[in-house]
mmCIF file of C-alpha atoms in Angstrom:
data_model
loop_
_atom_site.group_PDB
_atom_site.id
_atom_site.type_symbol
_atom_site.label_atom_id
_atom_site.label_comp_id
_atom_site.label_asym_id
_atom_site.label_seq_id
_atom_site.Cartn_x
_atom_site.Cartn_y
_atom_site.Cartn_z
ATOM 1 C CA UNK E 903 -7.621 -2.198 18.740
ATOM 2 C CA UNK E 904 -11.177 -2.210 20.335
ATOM 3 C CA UNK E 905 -14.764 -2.949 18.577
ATOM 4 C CA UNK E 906 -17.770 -4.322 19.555
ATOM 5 C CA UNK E 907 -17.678 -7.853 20.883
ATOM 6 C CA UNK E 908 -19.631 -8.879 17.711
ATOM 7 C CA UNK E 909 -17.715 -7.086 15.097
ATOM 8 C CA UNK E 910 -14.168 -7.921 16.231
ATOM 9 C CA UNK E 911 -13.397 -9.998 13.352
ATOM 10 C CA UNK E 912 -12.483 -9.631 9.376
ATOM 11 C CA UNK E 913 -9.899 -8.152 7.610
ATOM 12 C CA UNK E 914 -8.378 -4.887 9.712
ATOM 13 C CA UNK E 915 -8.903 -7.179 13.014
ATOM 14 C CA UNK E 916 -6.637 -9.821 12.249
ATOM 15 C CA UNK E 917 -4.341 -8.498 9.284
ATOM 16 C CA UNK E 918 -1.557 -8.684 11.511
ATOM 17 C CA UNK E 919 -1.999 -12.233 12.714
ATOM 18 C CA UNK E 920 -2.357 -13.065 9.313
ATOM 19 C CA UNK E 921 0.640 -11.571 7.933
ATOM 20 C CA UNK E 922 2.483 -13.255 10.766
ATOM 21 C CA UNK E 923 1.547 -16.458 9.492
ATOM 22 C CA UNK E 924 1.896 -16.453 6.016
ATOM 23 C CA UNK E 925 5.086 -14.285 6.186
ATOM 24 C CA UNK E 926 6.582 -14.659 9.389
ATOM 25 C CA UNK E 927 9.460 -11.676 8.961
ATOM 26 C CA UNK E 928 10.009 -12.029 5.270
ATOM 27 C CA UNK E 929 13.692 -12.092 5.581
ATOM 28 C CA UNK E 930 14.040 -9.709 8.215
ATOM 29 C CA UNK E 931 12.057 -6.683 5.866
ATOM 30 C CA UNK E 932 8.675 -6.931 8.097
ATOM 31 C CA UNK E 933 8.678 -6.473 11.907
ATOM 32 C CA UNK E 934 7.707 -9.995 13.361
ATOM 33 C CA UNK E 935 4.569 -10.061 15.205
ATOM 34 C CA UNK E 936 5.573 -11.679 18.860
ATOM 35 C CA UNK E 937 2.308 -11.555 20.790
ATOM 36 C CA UNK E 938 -1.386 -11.326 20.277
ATOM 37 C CA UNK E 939 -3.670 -10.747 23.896
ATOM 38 C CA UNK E 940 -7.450 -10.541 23.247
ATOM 39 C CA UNK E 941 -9.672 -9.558 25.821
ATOM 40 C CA UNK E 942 -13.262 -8.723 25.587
ATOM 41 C CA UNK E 943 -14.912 -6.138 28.375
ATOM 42 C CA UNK E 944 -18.926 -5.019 28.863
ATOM 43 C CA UNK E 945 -19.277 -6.445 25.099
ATOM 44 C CA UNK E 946 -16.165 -4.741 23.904
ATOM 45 C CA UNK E 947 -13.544 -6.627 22.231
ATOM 46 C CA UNK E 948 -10.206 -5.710 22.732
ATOM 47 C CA UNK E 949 -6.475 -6.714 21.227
ATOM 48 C CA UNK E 950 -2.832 -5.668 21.542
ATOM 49 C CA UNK E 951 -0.220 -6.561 19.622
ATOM 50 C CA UNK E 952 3.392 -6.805 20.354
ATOM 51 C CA UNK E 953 5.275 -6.471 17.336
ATOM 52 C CA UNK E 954 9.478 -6.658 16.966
ATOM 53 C CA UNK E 955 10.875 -2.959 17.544
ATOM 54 C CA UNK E 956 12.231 -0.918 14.908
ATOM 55 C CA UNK E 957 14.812 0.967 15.535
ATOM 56 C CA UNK E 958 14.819 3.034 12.227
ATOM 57 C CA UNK E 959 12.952 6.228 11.514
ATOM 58 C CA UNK E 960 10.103 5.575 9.071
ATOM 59 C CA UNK E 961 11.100 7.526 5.934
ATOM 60 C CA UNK E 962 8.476 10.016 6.168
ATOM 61 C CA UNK E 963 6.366 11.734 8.651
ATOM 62 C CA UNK E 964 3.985 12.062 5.955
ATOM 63 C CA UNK E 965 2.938 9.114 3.549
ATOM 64 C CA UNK E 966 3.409 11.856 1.114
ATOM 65 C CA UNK E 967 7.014 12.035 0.304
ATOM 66 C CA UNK E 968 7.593 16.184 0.919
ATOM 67 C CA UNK E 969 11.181 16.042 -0.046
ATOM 68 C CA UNK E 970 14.031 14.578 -2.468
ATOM 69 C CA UNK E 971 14.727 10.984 -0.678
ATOM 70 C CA UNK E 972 18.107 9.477 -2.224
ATOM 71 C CA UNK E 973 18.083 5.908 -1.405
ATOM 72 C CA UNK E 974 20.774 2.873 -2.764
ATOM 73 C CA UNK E 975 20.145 0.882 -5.388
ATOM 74 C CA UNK E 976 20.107 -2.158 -3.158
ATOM 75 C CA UNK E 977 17.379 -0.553 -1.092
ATOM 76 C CA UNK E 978 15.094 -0.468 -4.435
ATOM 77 C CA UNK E 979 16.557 -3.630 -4.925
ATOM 78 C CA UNK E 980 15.425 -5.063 -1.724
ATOM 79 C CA UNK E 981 11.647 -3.563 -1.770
ATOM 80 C CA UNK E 982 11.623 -5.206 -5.042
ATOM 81 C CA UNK E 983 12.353 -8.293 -4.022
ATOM 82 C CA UNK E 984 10.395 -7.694 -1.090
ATOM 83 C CA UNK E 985 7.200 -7.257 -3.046
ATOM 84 C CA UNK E 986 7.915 -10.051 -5.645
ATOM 85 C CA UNK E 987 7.786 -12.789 -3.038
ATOM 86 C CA UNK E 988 4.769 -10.994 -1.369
ATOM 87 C CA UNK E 989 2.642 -10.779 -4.665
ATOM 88 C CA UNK E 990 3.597 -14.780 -4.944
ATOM 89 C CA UNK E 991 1.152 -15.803 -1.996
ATOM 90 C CA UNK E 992 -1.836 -17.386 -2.594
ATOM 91 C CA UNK E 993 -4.373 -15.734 -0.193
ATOM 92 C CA UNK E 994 -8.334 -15.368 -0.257
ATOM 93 C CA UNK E 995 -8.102 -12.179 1.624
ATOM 94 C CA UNK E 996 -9.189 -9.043 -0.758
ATOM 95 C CA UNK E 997 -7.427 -5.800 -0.676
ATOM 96 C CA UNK E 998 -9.319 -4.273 -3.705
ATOM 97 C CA UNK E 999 -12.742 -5.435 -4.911
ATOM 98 C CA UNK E 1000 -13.119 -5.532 -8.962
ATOM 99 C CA UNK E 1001 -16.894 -3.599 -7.440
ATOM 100 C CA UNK E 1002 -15.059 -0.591 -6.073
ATOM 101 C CA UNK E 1003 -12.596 -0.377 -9.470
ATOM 102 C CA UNK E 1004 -15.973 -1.030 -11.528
ATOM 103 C CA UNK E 1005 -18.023 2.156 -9.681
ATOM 104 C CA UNK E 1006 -14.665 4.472 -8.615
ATOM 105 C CA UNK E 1007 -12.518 4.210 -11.893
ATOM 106 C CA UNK E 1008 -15.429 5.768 -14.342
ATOM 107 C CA UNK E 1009 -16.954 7.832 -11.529
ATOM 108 C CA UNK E 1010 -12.952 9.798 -10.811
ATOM 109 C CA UNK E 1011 -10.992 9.337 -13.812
ATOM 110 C CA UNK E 1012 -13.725 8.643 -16.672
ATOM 111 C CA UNK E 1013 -12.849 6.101 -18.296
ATOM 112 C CA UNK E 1014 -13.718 2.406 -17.457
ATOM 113 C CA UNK E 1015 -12.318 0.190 -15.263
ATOM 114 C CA UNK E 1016 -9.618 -1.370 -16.821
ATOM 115 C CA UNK E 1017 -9.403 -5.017 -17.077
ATOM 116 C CA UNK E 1018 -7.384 -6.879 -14.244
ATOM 117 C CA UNK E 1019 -5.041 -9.210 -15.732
ATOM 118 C CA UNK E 1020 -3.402 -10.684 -12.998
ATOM 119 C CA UNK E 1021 -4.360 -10.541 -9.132
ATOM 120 C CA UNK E 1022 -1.677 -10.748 -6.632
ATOM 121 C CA UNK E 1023 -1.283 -10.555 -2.920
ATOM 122 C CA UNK E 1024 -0.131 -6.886 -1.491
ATOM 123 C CA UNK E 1025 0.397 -4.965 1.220
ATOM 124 C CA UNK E 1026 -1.935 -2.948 -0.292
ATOM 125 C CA UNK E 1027 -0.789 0.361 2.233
ATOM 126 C CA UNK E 1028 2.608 0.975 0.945
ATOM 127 C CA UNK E 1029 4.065 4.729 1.125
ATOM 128 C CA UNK E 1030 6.831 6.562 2.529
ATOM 129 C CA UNK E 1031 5.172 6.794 6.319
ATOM 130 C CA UNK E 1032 5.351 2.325 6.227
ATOM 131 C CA UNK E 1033 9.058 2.132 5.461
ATOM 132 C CA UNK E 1034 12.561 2.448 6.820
ATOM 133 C CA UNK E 1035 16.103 2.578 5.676
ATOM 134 C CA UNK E 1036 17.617 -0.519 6.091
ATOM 135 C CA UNK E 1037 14.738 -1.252 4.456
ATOM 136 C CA UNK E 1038 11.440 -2.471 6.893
ATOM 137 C CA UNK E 1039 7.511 -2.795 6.199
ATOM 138 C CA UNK E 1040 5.607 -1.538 8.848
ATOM 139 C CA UNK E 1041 1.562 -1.808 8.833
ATOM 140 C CA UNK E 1042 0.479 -5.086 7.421
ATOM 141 C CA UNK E 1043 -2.980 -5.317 8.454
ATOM 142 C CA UNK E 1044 -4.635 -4.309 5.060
ATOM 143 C CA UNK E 1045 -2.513 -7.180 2.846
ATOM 144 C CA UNK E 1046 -4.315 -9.267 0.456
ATOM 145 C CA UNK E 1047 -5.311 -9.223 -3.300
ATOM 146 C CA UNK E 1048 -5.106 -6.420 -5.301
ATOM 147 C CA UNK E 1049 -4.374 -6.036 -9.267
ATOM 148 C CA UNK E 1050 -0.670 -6.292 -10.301
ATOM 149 C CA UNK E 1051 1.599 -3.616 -9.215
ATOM 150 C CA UNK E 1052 -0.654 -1.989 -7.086
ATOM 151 C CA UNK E 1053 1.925 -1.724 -4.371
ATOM 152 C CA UNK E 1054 4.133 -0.039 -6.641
ATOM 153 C CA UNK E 1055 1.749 2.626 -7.879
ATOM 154 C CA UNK E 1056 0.645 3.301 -4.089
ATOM 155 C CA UNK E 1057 4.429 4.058 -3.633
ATOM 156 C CA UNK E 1058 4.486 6.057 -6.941
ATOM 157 C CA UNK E 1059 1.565 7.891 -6.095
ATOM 158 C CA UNK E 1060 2.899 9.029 -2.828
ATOM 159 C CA UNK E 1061 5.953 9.803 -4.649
ATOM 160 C CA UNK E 1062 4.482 12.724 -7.181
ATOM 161 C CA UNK E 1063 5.456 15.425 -5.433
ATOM 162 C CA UNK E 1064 9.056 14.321 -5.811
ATOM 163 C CA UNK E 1065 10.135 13.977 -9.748
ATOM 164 C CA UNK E 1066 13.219 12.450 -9.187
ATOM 165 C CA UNK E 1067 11.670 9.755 -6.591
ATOM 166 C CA UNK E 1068 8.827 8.781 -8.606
ATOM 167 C CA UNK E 1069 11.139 8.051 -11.997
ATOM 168 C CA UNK E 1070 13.195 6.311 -9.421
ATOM 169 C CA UNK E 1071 9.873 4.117 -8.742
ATOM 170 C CA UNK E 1072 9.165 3.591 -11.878
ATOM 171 C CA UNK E 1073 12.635 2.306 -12.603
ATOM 172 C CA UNK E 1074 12.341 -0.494 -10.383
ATOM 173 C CA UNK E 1075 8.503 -1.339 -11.233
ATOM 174 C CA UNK E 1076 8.404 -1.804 -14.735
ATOM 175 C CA UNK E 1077 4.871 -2.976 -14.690
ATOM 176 C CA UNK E 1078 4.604 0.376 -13.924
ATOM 177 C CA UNK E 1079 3.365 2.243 -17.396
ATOM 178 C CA UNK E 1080 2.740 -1.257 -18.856
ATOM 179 C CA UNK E 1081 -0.577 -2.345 -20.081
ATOM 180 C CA UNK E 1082 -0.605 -5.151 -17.010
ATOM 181 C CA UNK E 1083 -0.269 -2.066 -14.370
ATOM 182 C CA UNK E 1084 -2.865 -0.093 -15.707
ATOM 183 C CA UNK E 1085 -5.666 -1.344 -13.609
ATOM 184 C CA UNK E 1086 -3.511 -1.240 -10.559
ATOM 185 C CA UNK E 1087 -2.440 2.806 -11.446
ATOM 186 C CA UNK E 1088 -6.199 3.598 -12.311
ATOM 187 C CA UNK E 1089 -6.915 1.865 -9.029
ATOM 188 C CA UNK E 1090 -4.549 3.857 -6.854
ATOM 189 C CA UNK E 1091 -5.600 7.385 -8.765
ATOM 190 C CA UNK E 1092 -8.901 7.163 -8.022
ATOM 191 C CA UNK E 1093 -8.629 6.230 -4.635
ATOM 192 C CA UNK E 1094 -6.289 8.849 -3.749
ATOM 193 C CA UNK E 1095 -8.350 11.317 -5.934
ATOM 194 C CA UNK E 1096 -11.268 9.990 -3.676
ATOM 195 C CA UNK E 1097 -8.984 11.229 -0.039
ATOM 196 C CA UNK E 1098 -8.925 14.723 -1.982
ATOM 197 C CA UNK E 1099 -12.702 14.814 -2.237
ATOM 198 C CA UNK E 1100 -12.428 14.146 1.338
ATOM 199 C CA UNK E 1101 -10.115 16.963 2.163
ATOM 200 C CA UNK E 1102 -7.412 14.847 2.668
ATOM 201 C CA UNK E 1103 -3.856 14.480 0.355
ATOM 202 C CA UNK E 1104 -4.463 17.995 -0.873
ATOM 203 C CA UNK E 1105 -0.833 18.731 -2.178
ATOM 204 C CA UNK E 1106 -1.050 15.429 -4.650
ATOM 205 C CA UNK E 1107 -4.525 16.933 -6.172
ATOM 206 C CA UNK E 1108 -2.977 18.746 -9.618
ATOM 207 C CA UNK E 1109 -0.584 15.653 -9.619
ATOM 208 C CA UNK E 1110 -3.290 12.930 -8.957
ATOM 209 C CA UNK E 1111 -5.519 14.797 -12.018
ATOM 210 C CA UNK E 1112 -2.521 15.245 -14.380
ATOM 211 C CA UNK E 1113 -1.699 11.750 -13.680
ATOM 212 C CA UNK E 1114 -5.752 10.561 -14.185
ATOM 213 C CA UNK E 1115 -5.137 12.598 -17.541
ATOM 214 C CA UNK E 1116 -2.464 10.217 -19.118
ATOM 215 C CA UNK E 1117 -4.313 7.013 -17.395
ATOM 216 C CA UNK E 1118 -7.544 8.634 -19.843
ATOM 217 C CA UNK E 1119 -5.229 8.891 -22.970
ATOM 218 C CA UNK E 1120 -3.912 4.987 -21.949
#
């Protein structure tokens, strides 16, 4: 990473070192982070990272899963598990802010932000491109608070395009259609509805509005 010598700080910049030292390798599911070197050039800051290698493909070139993905039920089992002793660290870093849910969530979907009931740590980036099979979480550097289940309804998001995969989500994240992971889907919708404004995610836009059509009649 590189920045200005007076920027290189706050949540993106050290994500990584953070995750490393609030959850080391989590039982072997996230690639330890083995060495930090910062160096700082003409008033640019710079920093590598060493992190363990992974030897398994990520599941997806794409975060957008583009095709039927059959996985065990001890791999759901694992990411669940996974996720459940994530979402149980206490942590000041913010993943979500209740502003962006209070301006987004009317401005995209129309209705009003839905009231968090429960804010939990996450890894906040969670999609087909960030895992592997034995199961592995890559990317850590955007973890902290979010609203309950919003890792799974990243993951079920990026799952639309696949039928199969996303009832297979939902399955295993039973917050998932339940008034506590409403703010957390109506979170995820409207960000991902905001990529397609962008020009970005276009194949989820009739799936992301069909989707911010039940989250309306919620």
């Amino acid at each position: 990473m590189s920045s200005p010598e007076d920027k290189a700080s706050g949540k993106l910049w050290d994500g990584a070192l953070d995750a490393q030292h609030v959850f080391g390798d989590r039982d072997g599911r996230r690639p330890a982070l083995l060495a930090v070197h910062d160096a700082v050039d003409d008033g640019t800051a710079y920093r590598a990272e060493l992190s363990a290698r992974v030897d398994q493909p990520v599941l997806s070139d794409d975060p957008v899963l583009q095709r039927y993905l059959q996985l065990s039920d001890s791999w759901w089992e694992d990411l669940a598990g996974t996720l459940e002793k994530v979402a149980a660290v206490d942590t000041d870093r913010v993943a979500v802010r209740q502003q962006y849910m209070d301006r987004a969530i009317p401005e995209l979907l129309g209705i009003p932000a839905p009231a968090v009931t429960c804010w939990r740590a996450a890894h906040s980036d969670l999609h087909w491109a960030s895992v592997t099979t034995p199961l592995r979480i890559l990317d850590w550097e955007g973890w902290g608070r979010a609203p309950e289940g919003f890792d799974a309804a990243t993951l079920d998001a990026y799952s639309l395009l696949q039928e199969n995969v996303t009832a297979r989500v939902r399955d295993a994240f039973p917050v998932l259609g339940s008034p506590a992971g409403l703010a957390a889907e109506a979170t995820v919708c409207a960000q991902l509805l905001q990529t397609v404004a962008r020009g970005d995610n276009l194949t989820l836009e009739d799936q992301l509005r069909t989707w911010a059509e039940e989250l309306r009649r919620r």
